[in-house]
mmCIF file of C-alpha atoms and ligand atoms in Angstrom:
data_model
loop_
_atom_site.group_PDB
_atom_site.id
_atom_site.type_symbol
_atom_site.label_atom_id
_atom_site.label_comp_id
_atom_site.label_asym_id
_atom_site.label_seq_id
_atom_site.Cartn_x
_atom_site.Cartn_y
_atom_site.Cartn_z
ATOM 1 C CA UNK A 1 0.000 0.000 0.000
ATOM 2 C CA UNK A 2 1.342 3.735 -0.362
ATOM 3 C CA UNK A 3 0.147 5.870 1.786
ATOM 4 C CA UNK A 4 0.614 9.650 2.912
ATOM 5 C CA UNK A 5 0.547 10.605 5.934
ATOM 6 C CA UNK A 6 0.219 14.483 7.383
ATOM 7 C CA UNK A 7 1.618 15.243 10.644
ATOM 8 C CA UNK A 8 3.961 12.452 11.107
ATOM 9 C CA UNK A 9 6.702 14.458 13.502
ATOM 10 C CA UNK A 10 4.980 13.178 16.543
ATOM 11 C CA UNK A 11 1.851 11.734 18.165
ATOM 12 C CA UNK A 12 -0.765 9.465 16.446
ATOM 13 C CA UNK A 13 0.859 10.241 13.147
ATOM 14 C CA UNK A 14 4.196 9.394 14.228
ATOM 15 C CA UNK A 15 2.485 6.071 15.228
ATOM 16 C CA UNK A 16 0.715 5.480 12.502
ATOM 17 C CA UNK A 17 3.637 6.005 10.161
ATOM 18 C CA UNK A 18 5.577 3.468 11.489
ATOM 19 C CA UNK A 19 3.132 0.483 12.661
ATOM 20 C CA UNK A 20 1.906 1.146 8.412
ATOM 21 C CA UNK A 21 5.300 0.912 7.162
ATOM 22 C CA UNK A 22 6.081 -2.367 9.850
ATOM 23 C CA UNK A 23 3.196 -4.031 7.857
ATOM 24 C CA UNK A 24 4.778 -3.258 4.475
ATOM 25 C CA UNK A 25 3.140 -0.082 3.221
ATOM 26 C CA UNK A 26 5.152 2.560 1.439
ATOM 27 C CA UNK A 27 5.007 5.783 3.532
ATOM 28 C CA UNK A 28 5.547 9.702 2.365
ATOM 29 C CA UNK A 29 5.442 11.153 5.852
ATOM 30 C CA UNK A 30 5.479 15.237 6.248
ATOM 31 C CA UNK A 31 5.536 17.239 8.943
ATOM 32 C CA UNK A 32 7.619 20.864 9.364
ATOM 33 C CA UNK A 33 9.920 19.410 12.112
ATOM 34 C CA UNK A 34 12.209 17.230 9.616
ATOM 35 C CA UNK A 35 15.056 15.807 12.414
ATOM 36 C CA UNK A 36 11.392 13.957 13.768
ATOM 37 C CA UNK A 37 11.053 12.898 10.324
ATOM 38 C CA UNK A 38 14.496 11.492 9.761
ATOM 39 C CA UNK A 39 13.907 9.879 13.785
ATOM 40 C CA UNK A 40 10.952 7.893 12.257
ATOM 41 C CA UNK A 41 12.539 6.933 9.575
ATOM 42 C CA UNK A 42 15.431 5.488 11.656
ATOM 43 C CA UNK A 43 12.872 4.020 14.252
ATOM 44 C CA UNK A 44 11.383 2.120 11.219
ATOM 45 C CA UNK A 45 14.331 0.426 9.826
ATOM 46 C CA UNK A 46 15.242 -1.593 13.270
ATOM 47 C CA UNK A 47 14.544 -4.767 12.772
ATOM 48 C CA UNK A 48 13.750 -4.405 9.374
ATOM 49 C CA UNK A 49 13.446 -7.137 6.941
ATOM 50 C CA UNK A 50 11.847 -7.601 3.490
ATOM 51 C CA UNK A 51 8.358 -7.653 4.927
ATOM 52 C CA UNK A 52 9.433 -3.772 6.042
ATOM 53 C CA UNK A 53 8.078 -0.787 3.852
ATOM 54 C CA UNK A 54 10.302 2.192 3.520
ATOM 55 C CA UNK A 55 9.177 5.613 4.828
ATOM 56 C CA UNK A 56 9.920 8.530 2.687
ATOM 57 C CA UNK A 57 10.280 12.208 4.202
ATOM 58 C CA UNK A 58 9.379 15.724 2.761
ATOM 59 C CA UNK A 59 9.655 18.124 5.534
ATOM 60 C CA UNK A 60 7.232 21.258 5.173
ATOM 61 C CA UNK A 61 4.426 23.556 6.315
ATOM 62 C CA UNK A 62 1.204 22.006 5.203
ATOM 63 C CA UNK A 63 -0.708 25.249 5.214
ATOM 64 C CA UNK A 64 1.318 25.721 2.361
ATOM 65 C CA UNK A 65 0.332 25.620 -1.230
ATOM 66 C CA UNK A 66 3.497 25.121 -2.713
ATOM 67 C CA UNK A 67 4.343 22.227 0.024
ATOM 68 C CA UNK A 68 1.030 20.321 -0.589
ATOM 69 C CA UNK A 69 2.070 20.527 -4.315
ATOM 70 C CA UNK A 70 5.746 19.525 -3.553
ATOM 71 C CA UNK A 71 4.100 16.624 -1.983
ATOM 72 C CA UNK A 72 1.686 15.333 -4.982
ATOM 73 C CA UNK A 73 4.404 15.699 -7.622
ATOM 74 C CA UNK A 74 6.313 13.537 -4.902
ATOM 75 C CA UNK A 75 3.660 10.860 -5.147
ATOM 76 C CA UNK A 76 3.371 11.455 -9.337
ATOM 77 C CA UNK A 77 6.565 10.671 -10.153
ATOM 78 C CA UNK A 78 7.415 8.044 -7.240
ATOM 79 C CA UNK A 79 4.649 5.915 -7.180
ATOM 80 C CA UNK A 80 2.216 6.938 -9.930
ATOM 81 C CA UNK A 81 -0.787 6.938 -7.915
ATOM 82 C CA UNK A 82 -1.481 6.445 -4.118
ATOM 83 C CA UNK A 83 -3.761 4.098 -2.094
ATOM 84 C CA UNK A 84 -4.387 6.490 0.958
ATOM 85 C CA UNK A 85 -4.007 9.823 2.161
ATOM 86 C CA UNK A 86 -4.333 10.195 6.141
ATOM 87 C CA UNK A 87 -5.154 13.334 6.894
ATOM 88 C CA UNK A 88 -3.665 14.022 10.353
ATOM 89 C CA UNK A 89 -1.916 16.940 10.831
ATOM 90 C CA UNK A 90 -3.611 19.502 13.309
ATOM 91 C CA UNK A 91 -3.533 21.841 16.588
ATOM 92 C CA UNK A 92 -5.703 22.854 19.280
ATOM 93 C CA UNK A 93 -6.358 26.183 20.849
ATOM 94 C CA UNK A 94 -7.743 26.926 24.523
ATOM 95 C CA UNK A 95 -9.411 30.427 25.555
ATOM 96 C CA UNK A 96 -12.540 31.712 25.166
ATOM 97 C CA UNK A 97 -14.074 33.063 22.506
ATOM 98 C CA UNK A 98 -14.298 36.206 23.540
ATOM 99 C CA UNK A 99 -10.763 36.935 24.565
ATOM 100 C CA UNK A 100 -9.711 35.385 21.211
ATOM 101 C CA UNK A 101 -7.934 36.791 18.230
ATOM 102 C CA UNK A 102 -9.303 36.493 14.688
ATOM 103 C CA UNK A 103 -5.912 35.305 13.660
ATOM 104 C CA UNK A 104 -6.396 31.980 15.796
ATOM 105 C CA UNK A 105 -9.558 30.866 14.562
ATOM 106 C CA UNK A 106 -7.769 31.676 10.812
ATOM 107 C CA UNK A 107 -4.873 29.710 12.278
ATOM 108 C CA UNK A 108 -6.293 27.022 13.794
ATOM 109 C CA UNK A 109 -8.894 26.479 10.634
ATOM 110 C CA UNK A 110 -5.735 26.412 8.231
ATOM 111 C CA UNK A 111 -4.410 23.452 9.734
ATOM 112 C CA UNK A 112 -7.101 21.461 10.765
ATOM 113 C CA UNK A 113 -9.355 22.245 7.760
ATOM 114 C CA UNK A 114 -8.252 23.980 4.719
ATOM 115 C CA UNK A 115 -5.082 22.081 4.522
ATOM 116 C CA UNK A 116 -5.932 18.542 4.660
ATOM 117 C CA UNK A 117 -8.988 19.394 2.352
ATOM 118 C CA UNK A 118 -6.794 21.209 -0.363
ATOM 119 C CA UNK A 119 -4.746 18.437 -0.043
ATOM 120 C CA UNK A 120 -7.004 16.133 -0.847
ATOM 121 C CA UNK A 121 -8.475 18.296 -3.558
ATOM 122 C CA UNK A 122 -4.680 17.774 -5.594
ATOM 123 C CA UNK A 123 -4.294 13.852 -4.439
ATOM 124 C CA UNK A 124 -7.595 12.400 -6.026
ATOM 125 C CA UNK A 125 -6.170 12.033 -8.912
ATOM 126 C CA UNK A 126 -3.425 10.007 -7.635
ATOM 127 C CA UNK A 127 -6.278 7.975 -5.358
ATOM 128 C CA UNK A 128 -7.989 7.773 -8.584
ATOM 129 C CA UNK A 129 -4.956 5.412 -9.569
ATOM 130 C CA UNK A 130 -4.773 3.527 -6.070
ATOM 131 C CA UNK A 131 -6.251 0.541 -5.235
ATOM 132 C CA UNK A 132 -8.996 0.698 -2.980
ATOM 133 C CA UNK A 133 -8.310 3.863 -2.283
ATOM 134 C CA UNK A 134 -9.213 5.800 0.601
ATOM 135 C CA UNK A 135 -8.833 8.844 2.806
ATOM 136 C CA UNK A 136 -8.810 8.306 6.171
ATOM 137 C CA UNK A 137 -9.288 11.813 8.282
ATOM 138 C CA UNK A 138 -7.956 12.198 11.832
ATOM 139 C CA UNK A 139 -11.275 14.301 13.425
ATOM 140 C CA UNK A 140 -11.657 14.848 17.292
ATOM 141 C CA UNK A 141 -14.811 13.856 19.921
ATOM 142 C CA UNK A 142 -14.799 17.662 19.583
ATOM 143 C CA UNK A 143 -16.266 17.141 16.112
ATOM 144 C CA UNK A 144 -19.288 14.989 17.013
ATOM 145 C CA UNK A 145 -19.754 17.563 20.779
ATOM 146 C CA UNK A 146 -18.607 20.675 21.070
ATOM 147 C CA UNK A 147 -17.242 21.891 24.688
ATOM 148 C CA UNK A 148 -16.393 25.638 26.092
ATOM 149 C CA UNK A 149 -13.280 26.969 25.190
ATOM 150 C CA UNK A 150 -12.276 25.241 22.148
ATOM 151 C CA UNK A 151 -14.948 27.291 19.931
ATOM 152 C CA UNK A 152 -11.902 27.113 16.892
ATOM 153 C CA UNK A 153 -10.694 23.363 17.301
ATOM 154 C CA UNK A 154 -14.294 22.432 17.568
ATOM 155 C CA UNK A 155 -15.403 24.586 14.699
ATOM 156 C CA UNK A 156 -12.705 23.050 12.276
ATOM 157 C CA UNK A 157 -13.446 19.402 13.528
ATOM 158 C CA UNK A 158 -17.095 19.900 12.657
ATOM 159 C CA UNK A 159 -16.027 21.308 9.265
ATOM 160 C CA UNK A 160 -13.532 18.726 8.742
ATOM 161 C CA UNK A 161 -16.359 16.030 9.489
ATOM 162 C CA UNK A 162 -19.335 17.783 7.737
ATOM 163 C CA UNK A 163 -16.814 17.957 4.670
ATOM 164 C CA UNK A 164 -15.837 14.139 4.924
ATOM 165 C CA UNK A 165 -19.875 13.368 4.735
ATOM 166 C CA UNK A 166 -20.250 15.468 1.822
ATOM 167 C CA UNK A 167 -17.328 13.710 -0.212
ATOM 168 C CA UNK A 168 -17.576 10.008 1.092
ATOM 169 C CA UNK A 169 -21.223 9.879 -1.190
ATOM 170 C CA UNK A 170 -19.630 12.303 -4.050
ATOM 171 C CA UNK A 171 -16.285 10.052 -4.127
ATOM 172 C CA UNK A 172 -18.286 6.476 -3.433
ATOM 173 C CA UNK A 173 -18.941 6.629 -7.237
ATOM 174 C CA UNK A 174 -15.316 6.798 -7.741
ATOM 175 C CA UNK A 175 -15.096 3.942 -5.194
ATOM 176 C CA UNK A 176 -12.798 6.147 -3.010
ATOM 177 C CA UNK A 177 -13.820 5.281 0.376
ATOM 178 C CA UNK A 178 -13.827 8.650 3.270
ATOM 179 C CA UNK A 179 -13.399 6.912 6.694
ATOM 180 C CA UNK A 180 -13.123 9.296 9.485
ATOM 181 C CA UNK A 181 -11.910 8.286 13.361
ATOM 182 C CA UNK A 182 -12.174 10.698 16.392
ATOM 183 C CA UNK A 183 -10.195 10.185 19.241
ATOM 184 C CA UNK A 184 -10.503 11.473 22.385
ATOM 185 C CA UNK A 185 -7.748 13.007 24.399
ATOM 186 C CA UNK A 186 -4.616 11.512 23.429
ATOM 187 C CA UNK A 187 -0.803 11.292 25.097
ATOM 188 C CA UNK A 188 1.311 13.476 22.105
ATOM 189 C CA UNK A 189 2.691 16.717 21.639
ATOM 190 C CA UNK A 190 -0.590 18.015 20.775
ATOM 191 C CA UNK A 191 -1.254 20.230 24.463
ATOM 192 C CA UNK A 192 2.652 21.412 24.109
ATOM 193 C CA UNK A 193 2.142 23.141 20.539
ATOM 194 C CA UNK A 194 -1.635 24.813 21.253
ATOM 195 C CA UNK A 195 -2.031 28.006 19.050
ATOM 196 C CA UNK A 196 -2.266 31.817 20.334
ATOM 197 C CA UNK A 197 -2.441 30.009 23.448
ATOM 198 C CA UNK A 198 -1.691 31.174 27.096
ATOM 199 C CA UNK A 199 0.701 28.419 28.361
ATOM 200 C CA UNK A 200 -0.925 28.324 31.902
ATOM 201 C CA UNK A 201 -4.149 27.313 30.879
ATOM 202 C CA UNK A 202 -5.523 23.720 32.567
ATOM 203 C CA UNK A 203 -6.947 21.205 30.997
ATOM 204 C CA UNK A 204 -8.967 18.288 32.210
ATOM 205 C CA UNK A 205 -9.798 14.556 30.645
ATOM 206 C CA UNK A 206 -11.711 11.503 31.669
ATOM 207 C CA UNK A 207 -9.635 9.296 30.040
ATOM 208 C CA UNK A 208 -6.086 9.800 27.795
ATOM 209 C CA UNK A 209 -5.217 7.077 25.091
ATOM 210 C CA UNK A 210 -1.902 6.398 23.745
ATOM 211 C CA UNK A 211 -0.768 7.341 20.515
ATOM 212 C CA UNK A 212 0.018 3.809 19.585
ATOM 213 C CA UNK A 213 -3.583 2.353 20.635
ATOM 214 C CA UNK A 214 -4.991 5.077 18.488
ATOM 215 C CA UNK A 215 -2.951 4.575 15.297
ATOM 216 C CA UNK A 216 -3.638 0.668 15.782
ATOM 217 C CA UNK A 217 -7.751 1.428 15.911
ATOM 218 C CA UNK A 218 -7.175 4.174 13.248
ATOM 219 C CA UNK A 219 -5.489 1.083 10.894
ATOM 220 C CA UNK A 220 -7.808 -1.176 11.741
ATOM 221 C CA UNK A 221 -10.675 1.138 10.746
ATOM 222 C CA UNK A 222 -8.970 1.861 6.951
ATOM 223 C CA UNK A 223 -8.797 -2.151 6.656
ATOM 224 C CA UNK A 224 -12.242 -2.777 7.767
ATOM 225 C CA UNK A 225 -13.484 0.570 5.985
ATOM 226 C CA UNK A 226 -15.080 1.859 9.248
ATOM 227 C CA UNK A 227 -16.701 4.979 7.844
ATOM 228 C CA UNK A 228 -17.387 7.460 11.023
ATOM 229 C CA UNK A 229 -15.316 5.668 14.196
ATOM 230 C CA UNK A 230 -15.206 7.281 17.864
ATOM 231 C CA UNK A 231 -12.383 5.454 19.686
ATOM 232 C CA UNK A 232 -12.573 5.859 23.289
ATOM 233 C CA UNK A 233 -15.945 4.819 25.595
ATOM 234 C CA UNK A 234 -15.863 8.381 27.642
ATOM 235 C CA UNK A 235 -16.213 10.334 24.136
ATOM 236 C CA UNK A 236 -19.352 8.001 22.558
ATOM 237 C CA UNK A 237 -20.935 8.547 26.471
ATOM 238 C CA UNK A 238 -20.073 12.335 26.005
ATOM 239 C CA UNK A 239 -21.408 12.412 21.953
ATOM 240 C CA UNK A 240 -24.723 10.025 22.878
ATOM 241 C CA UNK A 241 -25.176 12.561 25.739
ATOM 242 C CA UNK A 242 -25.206 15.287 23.949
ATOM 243 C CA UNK A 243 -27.536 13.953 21.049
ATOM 244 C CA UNK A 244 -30.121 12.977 23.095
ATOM 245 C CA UNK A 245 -30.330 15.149 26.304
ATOM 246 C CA UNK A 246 -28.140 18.429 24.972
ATOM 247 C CA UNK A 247 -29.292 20.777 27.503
ATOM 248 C CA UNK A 248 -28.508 18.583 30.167
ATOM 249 C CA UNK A 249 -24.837 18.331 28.286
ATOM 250 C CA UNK A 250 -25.005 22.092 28.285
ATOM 251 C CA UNK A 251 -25.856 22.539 31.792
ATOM 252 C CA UNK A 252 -23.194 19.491 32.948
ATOM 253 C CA UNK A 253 -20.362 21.433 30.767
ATOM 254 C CA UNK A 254 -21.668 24.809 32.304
ATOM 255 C CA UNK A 255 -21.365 23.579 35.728
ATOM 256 C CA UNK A 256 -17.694 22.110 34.590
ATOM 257 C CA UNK A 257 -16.279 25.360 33.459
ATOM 258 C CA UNK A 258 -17.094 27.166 36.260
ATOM 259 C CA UNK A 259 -16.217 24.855 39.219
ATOM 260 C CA UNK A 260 -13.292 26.260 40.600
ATOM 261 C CA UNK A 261 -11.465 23.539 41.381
ATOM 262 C CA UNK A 262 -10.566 22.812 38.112
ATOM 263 C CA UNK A 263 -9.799 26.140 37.172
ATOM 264 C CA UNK A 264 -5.903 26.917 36.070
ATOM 265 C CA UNK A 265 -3.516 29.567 36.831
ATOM 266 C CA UNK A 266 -5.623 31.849 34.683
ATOM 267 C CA UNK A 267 -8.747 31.347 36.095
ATOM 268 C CA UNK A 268 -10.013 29.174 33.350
ATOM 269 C CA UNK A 269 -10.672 25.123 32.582
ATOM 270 C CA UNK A 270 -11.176 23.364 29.824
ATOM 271 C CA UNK A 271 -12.183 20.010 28.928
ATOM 272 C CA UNK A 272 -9.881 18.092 26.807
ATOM 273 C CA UNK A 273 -10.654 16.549 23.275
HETATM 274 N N1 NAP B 1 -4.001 14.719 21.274
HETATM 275 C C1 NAP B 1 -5.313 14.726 21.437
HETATM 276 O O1 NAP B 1 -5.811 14.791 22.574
HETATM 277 C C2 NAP B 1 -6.224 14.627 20.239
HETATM 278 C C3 NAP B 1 -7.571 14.306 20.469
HETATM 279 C C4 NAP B 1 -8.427 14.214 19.373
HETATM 280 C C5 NAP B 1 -7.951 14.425 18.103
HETATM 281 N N2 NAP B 1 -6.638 14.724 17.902
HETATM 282 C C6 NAP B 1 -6.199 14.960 16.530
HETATM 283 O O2 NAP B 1 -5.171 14.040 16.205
HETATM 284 C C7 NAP B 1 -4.323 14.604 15.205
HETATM 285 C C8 NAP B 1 -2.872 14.392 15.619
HETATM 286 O O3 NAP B 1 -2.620 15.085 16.821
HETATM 287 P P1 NAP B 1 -1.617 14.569 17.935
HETATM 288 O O4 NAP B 1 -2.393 14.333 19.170
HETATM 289 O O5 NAP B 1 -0.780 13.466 17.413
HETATM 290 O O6 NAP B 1 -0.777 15.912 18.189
HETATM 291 P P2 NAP B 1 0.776 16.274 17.938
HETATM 292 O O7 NAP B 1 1.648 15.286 18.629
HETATM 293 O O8 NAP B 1 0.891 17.703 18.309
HETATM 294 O O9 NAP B 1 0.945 16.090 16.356
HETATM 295 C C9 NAP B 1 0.491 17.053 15.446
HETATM 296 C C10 NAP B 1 1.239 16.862 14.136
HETATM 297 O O10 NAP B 1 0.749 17.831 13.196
HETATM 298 C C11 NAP B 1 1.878 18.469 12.600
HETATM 299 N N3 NAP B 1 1.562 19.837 12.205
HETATM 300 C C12 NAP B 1 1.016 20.824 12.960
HETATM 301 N N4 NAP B 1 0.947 21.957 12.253
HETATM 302 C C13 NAP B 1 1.478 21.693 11.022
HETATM 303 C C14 NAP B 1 1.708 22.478 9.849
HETATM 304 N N5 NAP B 1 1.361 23.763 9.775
HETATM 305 N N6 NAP B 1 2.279 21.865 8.782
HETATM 306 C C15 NAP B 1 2.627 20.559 8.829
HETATM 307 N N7 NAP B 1 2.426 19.768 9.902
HETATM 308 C C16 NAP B 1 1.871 20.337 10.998
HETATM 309 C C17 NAP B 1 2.957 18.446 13.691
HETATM 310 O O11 NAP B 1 4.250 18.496 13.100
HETATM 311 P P3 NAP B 1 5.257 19.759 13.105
HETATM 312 O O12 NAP B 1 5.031 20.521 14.364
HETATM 313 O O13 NAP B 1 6.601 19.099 13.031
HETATM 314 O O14 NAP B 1 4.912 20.510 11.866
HETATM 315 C C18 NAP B 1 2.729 17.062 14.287
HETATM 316 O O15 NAP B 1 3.416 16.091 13.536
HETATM 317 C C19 NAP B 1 -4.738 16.076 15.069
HETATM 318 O O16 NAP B 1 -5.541 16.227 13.927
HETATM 319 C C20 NAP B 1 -5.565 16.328 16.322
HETATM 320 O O17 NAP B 1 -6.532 17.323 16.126
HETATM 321 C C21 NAP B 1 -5.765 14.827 18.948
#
């Protein structure tokens, strides 16, 4: 299989990077942070053998046209075609609205949406010569429930899903499959590298999954074409609550962000993803 994947420095895309290429895919990994790139690529090849596929690195800003170019020519002239894009790449942003910049909603909707679907946009026809191809979109709980204080990431997680809806029936008569899996609060760098954030902000979680566990439920979703997947137990409780009794999810996440106890250094709490 070749495969893309978006975000690969660290985290779930890391992960997912290397447990694909230990089962033999071919892997263009991109990320800006390229020593993390050349790590993976080292990680991958111990204990290498034939059954090993080879991760490929091209370091760059996503949010870039010229780098989401860079990386289809890539695919063109290496491969020909490719059997799945992961869309991955993202950041988070904690604050409230109202104390919030216009330039982090711009720059938190550049990563998590308009990047991974322009990239998309200039790899279909490369899917379009994959077999069974398939994009497989890294969303967020936060995309199925919103919560206080993430108004951006939860605003580009519902785009990025409401987008993948729209496309999985358009590109289903292309027979590429749109599979989309939202973790909930995950172990990576993801809390470390939040945007226009204030660094002393707290957040809270019911529950944190590894990166690994999520990459290996992310895989197993492509290969068993799962098309809308919530991984963890605490965010299907959290979306069923808030489908079916959403003022008493309003009222529980009211009472949340204003209990004091879970308040940080700047007076405010969030609840994780
Ligand atoms: N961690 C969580 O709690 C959680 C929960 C639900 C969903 N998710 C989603 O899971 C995905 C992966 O996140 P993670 O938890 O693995 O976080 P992470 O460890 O911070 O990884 C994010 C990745 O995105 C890359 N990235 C960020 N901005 C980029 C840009 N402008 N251009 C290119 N690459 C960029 C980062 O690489 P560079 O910095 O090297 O560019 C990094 O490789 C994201 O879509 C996130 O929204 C995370």
């Amino acid at each position: 299989m070749r495969v893309i994947v978006t975000g690969a420095s660290s985290g779930i895309g890391y992960q997912l990077a290397l447990q694909l290429a230990r089962s033999g895919s071919r892997v263009l990994v991109t990320a800006r942070r390229k020593e993390r790139l050349d790590q993976l690529i080292a990680e991958s090849l111990v204990g290498a053998d034939h059954t090993t596929g080879q991760i490929h690195a091209l370091p760059g800003n996503l949010t870039d046209p010229a780098h989401r170019a860079a990386i289809a020519d890539w695919c063109y002239r290496e491969w020909g075609g490719i059997d799945t894009l992961v869309n991955n790449a993202g950041a988070g942003a904690i604050g409230p609205f109202a104390d919030a910049s216009a330039d982090r909603l711009r720059r938190v909707m550049e990563i998590d949406f308009f990047a991974p679907v322009e990239l998309t946009r200039i790899c279909l026809p490369l899917l379009l010569n994959g077999i069974s191809p398939a994009v497989l979109n890294i969303g967020s709980v936060l995309g199925h429930r919103a919560v206080p204080d993430k108004s951006e990431y939860c605003a580009a997680k519902f785009a990025m899903r409401g987008w993948s809806e729209s496309i999985r029936v358009e590109l289903a008569q292309l027979n590429v499959e749109v599979l989309m899996v939202s973790p909930s609060t995950t172990k990576s760098e993801f809390f470390d590298s939040l945007v226009d954030t204030n660094p002393d902000i707290k957040s809270r979680s019911l529950g944190i999954m590894s990166p690994e566990r999520v990459a290996q439920l992310a895989i197993r979703a492509l290969v068993k074409s799962k098309r809308d997947m919530i991984l963890s137990l605490g965010g299907k409780v959290l979306v069923w609550l808030g489908r079916f009794f959403p003022r008493l999810t309003d009222f529980i996440l009211t009472r949340t962000n204003d209990d004091d106890s879970l308040k940080g250094a700047t007076g405010k709490s969030s609840t994780k993803p």
